[in-house]
Tab-separated table of C-alpha atoms in Angstrom:
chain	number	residue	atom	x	y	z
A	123	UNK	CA	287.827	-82.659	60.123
A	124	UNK	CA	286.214	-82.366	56.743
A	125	UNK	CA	283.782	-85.182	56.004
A	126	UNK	CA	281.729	-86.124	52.864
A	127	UNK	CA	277.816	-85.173	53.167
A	128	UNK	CA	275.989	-87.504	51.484
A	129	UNK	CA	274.691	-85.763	48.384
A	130	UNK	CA	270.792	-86.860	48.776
A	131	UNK	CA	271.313	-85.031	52.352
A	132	UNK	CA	273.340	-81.816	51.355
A	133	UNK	CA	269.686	-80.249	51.168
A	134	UNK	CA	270.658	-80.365	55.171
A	135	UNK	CA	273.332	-77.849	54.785
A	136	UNK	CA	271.345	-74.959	53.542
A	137	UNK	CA	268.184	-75.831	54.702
A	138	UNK	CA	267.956	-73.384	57.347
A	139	UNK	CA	268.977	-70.023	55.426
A	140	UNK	CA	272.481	-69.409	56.619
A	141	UNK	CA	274.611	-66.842	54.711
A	142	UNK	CA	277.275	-68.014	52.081
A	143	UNK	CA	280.355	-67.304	50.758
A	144	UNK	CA	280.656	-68.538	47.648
A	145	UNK	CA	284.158	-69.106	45.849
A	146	UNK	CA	285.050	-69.210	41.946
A	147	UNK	CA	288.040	-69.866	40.103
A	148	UNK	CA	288.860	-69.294	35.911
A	149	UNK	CA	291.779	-69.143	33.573
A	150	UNK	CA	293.922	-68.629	37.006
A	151	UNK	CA	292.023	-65.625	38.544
A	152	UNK	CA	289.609	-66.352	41.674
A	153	UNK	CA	287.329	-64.902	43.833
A	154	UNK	CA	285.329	-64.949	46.871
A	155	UNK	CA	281.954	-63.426	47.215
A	156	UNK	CA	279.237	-63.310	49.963
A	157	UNK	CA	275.479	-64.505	49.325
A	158	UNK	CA	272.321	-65.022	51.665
A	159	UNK	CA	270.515	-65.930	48.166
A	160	UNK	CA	271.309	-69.394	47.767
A	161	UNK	CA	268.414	-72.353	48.531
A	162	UNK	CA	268.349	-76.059	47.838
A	163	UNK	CA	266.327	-76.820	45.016
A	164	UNK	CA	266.531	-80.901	45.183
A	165	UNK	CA	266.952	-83.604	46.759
A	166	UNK	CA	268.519	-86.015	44.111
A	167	UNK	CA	270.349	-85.124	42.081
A	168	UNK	CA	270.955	-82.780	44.448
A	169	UNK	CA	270.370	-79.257	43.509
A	170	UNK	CA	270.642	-75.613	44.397
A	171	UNK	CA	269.596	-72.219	43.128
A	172	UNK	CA	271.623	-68.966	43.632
A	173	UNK	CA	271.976	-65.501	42.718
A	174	UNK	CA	275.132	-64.516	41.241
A	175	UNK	CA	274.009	-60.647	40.121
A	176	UNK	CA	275.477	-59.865	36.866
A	177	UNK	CA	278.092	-56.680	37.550
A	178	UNK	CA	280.226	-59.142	39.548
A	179	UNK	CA	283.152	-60.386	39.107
A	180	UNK	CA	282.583	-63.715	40.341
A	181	UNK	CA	279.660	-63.731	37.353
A	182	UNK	CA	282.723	-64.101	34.794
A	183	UNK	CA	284.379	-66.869	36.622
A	184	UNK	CA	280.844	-68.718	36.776
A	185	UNK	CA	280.129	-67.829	33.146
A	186	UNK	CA	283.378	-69.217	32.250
A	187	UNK	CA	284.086	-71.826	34.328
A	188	UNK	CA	280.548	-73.397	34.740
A	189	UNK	CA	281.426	-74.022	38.356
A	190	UNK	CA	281.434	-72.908	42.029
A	191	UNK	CA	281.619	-74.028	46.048
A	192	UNK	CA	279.292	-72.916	48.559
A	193	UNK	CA	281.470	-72.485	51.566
A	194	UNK	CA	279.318	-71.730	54.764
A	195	UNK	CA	280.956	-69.435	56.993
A	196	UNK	CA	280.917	-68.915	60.840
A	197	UNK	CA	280.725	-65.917	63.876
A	198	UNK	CA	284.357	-66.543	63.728
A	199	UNK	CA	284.953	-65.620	60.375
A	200	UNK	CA	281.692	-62.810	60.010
A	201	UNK	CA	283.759	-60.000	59.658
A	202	UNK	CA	285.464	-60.943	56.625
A	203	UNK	CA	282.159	-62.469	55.051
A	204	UNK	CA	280.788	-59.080	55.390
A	205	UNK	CA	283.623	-57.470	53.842
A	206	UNK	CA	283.500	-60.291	51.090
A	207	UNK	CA	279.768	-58.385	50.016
A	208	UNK	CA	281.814	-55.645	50.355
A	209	UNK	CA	284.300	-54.934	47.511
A	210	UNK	CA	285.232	-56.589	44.075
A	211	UNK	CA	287.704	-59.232	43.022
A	212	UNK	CA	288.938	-57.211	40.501
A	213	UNK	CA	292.262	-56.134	39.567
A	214	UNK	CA	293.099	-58.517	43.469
A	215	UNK	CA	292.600	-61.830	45.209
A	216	UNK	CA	289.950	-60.927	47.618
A	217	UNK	CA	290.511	-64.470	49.325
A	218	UNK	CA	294.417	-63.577	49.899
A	219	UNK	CA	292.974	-59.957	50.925
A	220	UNK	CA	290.515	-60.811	53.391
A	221	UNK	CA	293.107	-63.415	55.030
A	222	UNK	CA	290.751	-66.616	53.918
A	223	UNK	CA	292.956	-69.703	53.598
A	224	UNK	CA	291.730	-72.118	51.077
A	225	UNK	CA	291.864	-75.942	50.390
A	226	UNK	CA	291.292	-77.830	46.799
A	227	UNK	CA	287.982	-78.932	45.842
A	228	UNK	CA	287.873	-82.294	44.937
A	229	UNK	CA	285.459	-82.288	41.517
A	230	UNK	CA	285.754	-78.240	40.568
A	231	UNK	CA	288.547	-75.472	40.049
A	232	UNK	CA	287.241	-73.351	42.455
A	233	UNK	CA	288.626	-73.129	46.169
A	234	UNK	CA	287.209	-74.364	49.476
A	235	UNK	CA	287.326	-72.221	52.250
A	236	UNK	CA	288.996	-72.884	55.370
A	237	UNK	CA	287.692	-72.519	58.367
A	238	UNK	CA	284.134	-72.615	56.867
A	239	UNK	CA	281.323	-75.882	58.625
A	240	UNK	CA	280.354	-76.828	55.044
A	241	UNK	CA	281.219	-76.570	51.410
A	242	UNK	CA	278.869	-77.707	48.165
A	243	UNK	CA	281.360	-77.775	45.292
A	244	UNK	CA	278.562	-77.107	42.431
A	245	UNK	CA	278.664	-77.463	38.253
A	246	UNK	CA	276.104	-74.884	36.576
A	247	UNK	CA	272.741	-76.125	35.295
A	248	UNK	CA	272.778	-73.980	32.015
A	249	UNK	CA	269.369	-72.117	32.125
A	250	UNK	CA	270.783	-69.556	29.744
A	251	UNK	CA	267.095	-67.349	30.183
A	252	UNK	CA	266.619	-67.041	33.825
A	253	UNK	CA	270.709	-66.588	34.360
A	254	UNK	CA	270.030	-63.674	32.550
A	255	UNK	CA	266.769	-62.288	33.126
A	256	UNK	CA	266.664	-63.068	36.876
A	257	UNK	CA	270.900	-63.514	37.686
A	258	UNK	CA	269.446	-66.885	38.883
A	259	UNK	CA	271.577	-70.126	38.586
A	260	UNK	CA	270.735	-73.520	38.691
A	261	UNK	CA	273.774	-75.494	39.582
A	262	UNK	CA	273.986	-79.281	40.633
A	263	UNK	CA	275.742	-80.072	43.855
A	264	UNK	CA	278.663	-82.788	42.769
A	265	UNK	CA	279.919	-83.028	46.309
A	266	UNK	CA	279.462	-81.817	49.903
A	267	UNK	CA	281.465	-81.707	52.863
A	268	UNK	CA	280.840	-80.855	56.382
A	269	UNK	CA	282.926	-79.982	59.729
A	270	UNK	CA	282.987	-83.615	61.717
A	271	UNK	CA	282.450	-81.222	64.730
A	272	UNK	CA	279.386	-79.456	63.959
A	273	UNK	CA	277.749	-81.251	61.657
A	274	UNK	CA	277.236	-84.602	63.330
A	275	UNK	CA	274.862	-87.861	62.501
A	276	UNK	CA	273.597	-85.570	59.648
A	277	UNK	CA	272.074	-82.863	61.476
A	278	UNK	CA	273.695	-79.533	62.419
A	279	UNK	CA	275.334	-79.926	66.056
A	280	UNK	CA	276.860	-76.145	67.031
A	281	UNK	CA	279.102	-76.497	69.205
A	282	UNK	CA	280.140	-73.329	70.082
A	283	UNK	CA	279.453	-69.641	69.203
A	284	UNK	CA	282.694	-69.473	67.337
A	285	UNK	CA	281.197	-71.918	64.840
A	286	UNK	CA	277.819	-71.264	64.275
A	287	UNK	CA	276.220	-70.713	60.783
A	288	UNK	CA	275.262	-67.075	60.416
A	289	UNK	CA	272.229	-65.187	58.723
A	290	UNK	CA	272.485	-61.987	57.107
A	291	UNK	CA	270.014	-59.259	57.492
A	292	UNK	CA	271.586	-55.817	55.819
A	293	UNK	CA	273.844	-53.756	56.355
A	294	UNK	CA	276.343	-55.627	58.578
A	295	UNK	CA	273.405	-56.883	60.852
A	296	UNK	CA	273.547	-60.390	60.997
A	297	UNK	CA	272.037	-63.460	62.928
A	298	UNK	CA	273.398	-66.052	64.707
A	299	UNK	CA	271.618	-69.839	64.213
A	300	UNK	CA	270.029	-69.906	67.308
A	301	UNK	CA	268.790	-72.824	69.751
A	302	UNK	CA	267.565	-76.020	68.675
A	303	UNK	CA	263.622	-77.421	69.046
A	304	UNK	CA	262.572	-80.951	68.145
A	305	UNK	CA	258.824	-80.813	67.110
A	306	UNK	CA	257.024	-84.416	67.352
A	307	UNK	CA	255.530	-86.062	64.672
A	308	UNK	CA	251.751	-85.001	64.063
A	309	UNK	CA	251.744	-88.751	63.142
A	310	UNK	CA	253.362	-89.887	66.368
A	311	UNK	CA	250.953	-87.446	68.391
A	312	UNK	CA	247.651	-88.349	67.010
B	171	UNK	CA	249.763	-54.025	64.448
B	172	UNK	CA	250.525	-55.489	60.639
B	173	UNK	CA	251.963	-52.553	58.629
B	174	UNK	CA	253.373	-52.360	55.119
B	175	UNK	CA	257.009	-52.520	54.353
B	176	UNK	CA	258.331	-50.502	51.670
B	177	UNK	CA	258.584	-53.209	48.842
B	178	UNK	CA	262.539	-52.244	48.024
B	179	UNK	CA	262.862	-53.518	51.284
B	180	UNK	CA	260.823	-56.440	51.216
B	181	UNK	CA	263.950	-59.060	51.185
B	182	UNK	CA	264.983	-58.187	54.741
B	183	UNK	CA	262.096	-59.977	55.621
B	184	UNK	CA	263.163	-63.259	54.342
B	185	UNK	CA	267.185	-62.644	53.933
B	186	UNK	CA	267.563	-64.449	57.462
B	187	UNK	CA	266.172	-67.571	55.569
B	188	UNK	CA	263.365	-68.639	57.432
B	189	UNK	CA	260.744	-71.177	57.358
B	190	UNK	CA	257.997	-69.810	55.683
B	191	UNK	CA	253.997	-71.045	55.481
B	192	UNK	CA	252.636	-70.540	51.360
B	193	UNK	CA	248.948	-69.724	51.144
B	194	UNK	CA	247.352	-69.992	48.222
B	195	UNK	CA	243.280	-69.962	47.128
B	196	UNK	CA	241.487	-70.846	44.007
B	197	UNK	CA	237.639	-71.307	42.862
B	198	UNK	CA	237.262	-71.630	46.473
B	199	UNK	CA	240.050	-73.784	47.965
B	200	UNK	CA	242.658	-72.576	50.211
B	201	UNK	CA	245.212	-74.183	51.525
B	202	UNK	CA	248.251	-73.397	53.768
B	203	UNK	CA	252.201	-75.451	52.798
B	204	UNK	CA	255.255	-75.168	54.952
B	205	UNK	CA	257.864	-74.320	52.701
B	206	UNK	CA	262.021	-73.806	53.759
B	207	UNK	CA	262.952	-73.243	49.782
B	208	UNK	CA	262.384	-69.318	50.011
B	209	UNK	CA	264.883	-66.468	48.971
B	210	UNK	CA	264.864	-62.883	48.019
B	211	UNK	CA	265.380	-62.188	44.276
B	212	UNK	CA	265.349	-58.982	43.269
B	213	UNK	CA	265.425	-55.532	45.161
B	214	UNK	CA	262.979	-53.669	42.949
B	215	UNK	CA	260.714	-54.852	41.491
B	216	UNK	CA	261.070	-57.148	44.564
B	217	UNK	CA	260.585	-60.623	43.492
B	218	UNK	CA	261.263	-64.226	45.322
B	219	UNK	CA	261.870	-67.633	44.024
B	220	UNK	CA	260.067	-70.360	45.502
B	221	UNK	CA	259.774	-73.979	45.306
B	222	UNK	CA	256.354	-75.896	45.473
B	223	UNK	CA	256.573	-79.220	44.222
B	224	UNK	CA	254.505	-80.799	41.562
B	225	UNK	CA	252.776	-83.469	43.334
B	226	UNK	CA	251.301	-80.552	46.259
B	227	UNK	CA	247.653	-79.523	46.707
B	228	UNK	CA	249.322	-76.144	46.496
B	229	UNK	CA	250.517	-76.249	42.967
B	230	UNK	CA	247.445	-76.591	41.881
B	231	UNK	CA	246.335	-73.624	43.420
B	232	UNK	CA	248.722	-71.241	42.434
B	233	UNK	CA	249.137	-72.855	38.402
B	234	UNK	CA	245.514	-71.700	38.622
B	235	UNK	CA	245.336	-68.481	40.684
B	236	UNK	CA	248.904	-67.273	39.815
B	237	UNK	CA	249.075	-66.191	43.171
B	238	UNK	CA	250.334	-66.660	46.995
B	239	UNK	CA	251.320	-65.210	50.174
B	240	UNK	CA	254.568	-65.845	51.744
B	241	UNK	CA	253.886	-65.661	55.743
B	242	UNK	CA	256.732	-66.193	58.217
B	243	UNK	CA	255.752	-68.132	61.477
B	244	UNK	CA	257.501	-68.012	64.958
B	245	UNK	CA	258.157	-70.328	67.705
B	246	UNK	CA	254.343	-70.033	69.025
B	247	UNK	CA	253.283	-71.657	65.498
B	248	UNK	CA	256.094	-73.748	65.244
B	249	UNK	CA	254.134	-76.775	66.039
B	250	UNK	CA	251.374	-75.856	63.482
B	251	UNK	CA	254.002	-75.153	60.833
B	252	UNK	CA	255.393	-78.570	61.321
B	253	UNK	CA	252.505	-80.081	60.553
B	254	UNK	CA	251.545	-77.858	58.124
B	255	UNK	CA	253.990	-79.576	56.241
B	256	UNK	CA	252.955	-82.908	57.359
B	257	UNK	CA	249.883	-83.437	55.485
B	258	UNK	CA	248.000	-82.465	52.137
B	259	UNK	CA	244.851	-79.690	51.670
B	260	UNK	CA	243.398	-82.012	49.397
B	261	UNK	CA	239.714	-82.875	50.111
B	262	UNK	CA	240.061	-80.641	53.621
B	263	UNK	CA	240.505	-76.804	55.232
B	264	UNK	CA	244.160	-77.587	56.290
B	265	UNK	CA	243.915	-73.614	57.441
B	266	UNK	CA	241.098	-74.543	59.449
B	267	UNK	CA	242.387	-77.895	61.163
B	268	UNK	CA	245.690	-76.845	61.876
B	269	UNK	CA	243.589	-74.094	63.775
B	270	UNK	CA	245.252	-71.274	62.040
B	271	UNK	CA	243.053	-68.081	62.153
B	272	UNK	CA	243.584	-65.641	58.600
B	273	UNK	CA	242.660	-62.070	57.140
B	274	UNK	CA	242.497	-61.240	54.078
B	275	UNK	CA	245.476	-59.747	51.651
B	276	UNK	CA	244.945	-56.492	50.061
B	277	UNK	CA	246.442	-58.127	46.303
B	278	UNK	CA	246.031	-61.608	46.196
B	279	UNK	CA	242.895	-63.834	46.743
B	280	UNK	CA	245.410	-66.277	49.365
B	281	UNK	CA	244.905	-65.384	53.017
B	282	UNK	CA	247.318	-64.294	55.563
B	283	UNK	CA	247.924	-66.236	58.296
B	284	UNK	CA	247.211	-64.525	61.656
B	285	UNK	CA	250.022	-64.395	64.619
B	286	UNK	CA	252.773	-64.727	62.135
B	287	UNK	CA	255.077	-61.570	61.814
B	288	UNK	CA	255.598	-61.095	58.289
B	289	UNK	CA	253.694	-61.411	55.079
B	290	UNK	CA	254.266	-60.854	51.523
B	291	UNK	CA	251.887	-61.125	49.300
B	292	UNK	CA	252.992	-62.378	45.518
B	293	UNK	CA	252.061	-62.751	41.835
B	294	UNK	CA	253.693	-65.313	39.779
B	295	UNK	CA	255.993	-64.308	37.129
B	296	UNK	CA	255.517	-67.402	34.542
B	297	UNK	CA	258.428	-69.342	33.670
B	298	UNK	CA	256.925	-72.193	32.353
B	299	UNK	CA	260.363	-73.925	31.797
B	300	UNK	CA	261.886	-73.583	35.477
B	301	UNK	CA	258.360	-74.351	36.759
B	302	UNK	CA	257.979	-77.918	35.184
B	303	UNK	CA	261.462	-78.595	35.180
B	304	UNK	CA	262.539	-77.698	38.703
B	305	UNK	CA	259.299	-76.896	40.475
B	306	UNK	CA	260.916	-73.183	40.663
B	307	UNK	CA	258.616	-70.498	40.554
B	308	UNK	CA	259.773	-66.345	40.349
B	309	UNK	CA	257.144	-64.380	41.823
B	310	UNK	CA	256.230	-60.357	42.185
B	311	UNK	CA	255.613	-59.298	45.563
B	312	UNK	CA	252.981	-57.089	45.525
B	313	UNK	CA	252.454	-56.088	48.762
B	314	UNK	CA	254.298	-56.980	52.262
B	315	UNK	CA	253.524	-56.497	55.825
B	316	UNK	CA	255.281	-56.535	59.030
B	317	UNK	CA	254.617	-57.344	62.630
B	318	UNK	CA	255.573	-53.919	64.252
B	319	UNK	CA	256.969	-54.873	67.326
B	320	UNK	CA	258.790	-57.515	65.820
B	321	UNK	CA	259.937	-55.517	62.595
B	322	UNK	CA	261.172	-52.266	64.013
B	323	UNK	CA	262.482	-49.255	61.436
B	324	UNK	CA	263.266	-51.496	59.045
B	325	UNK	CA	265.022	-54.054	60.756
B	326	UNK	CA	264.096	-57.530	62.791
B	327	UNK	CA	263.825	-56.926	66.381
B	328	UNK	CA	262.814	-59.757	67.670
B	329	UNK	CA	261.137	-58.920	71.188
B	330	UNK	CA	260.684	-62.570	72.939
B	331	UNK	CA	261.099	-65.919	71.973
B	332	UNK	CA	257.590	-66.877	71.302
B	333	UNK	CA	257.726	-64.005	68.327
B	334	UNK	CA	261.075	-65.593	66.705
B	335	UNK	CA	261.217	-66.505	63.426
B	336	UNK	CA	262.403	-70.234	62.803
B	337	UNK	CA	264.633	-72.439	60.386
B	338	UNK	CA	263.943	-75.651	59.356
B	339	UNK	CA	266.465	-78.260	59.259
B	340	UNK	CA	264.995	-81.833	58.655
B	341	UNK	CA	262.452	-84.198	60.461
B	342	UNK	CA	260.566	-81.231	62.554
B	343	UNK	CA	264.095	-80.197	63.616
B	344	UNK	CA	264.361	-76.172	63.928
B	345	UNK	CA	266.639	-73.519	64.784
B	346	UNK	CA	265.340	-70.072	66.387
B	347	UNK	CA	266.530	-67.293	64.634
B	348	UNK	CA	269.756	-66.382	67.051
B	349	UNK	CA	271.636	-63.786	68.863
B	350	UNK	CA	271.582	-60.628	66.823
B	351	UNK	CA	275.911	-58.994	65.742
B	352	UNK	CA	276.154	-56.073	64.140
B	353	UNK	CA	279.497	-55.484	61.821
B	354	UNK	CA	281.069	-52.813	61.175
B	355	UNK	CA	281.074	-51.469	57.798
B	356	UNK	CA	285.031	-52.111	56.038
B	357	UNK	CA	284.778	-48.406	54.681
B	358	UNK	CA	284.424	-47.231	58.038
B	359	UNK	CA	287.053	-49.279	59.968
B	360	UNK	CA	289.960	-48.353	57.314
């Protein structure tokens, strides 16, 4: 079940580097696109940076709409993510395409992705310079949601292969999130 | 052995997301920060975004040197990354105390961190704006460098657990870097 992540703790969500896909919607055209270049930038307000490069399509919808989810995918959906990075939203809907099923965001246009552990519905920070010297957005994370299953007590819980965060390396190599370790306190130790 | 990795190529190294440490020196400080907020920016000229917050020992550092070195630590330094992140350089040799051993970089006055597998070394691009407003710094990389038996042709290889990248989640929480799945490329399935 989708639950709300409390916004002060969505930094939790992307914390540890997974892969994206990140979703877009304007003047009734949308798109989905994949990303490993997306970071939290803040705590509260709770921000995010991401690279949306400037030949894509999804650019427009961002430019446009000022708005767009962060929709963490899974093993079980890694073949379409790659094939998200792999081919434009133009002239299609690359979310009907790719078979990704989608839900309404609650405080933007664009889609959430189904099937996805965690989604950061985002509104654009204008930084009109580094969008377009750098394709870097600043965007401010309005709400987050998270899978009840695998995202438990605040803290990432995998409970299965199936629905594990991914990380992508190039060229269709990817990364699983692997096992957990709980480091002690230094303060607790000494 | 460290050897260099073709700069175009230089984001493989952090496109996984890891944990990173951030060395730094200036008019002879040096310190070492743990830092999770790390991502790829451009291809060529290869450049990062990274965020070191206002209040660290660090910042100072690198406002003065415009400089730092990005290394990535495994499981064996997990504990030392942790607390890397635990406590400030200021009036101390974190490096030292935290027992890290260095050598220098070839580019950059900040040291590189011995036993961990990669290592980019970085000039800062200024953005004044981003850098007061968000704590967001763009940076060059100059030079990186590659564990070879952990960085093979190119690509992570991870040969034991010890030598495994990690990903921070929250509270000294981490993930290993996972199980490795290789997709094939859209083009060639259709």
């Amino acid at each position: 079940m989708r639950i709300p992540v409390e916004l002060k703790k969505s930094h939790r969500l992307l914390n540890h580097g997974p892969t994206t896909l990140i979703t877009s919607a304007a003047a009734r055209r949308r798109n989905v696109m994949a990303a490993a270049w997306v970071t939290p930038l803040d705590f509260e307000p709770a921000k995010i940076s991401v690279v949306i490069e400037r030949t894509t399509f999804t650019r427009g919808l961002i430019d446009e709409s000022g708005e767009l989810v962060v929709n963490l995918p899974t093993r079980a959906l890694l073949e379409a993510t790659y094939a998200a990075g792999q081919s434009s939203g133009r002239g299609c809907d690359k979310i009907a395409e790719l078979g990704f099923r989608t839900a309404p965001a609650t405080r933007v246009s664009a889609p959430l992705i189904e099937g996805c552990v965690a989604w950061l519905e985002c509104r654009v920070i204008p930084e009109p310079q580094i969008q377009e010297r750098y394709d870097l957005f600043i965007a401010e994370v309005l709400a987050a949601w998270a899978d009840d299953e695998v995202f438990v007590s605040g803290a990432w819980a995998f409970p299965d292969e199936a629905r594990t965060t991914v990380h992508h390396l190039s060229g269709g190599r990817f990364f699983l999130t692997g096992a957990q370790i709980q480091v002690d306190s230094p303060a607790r130790e000494r």
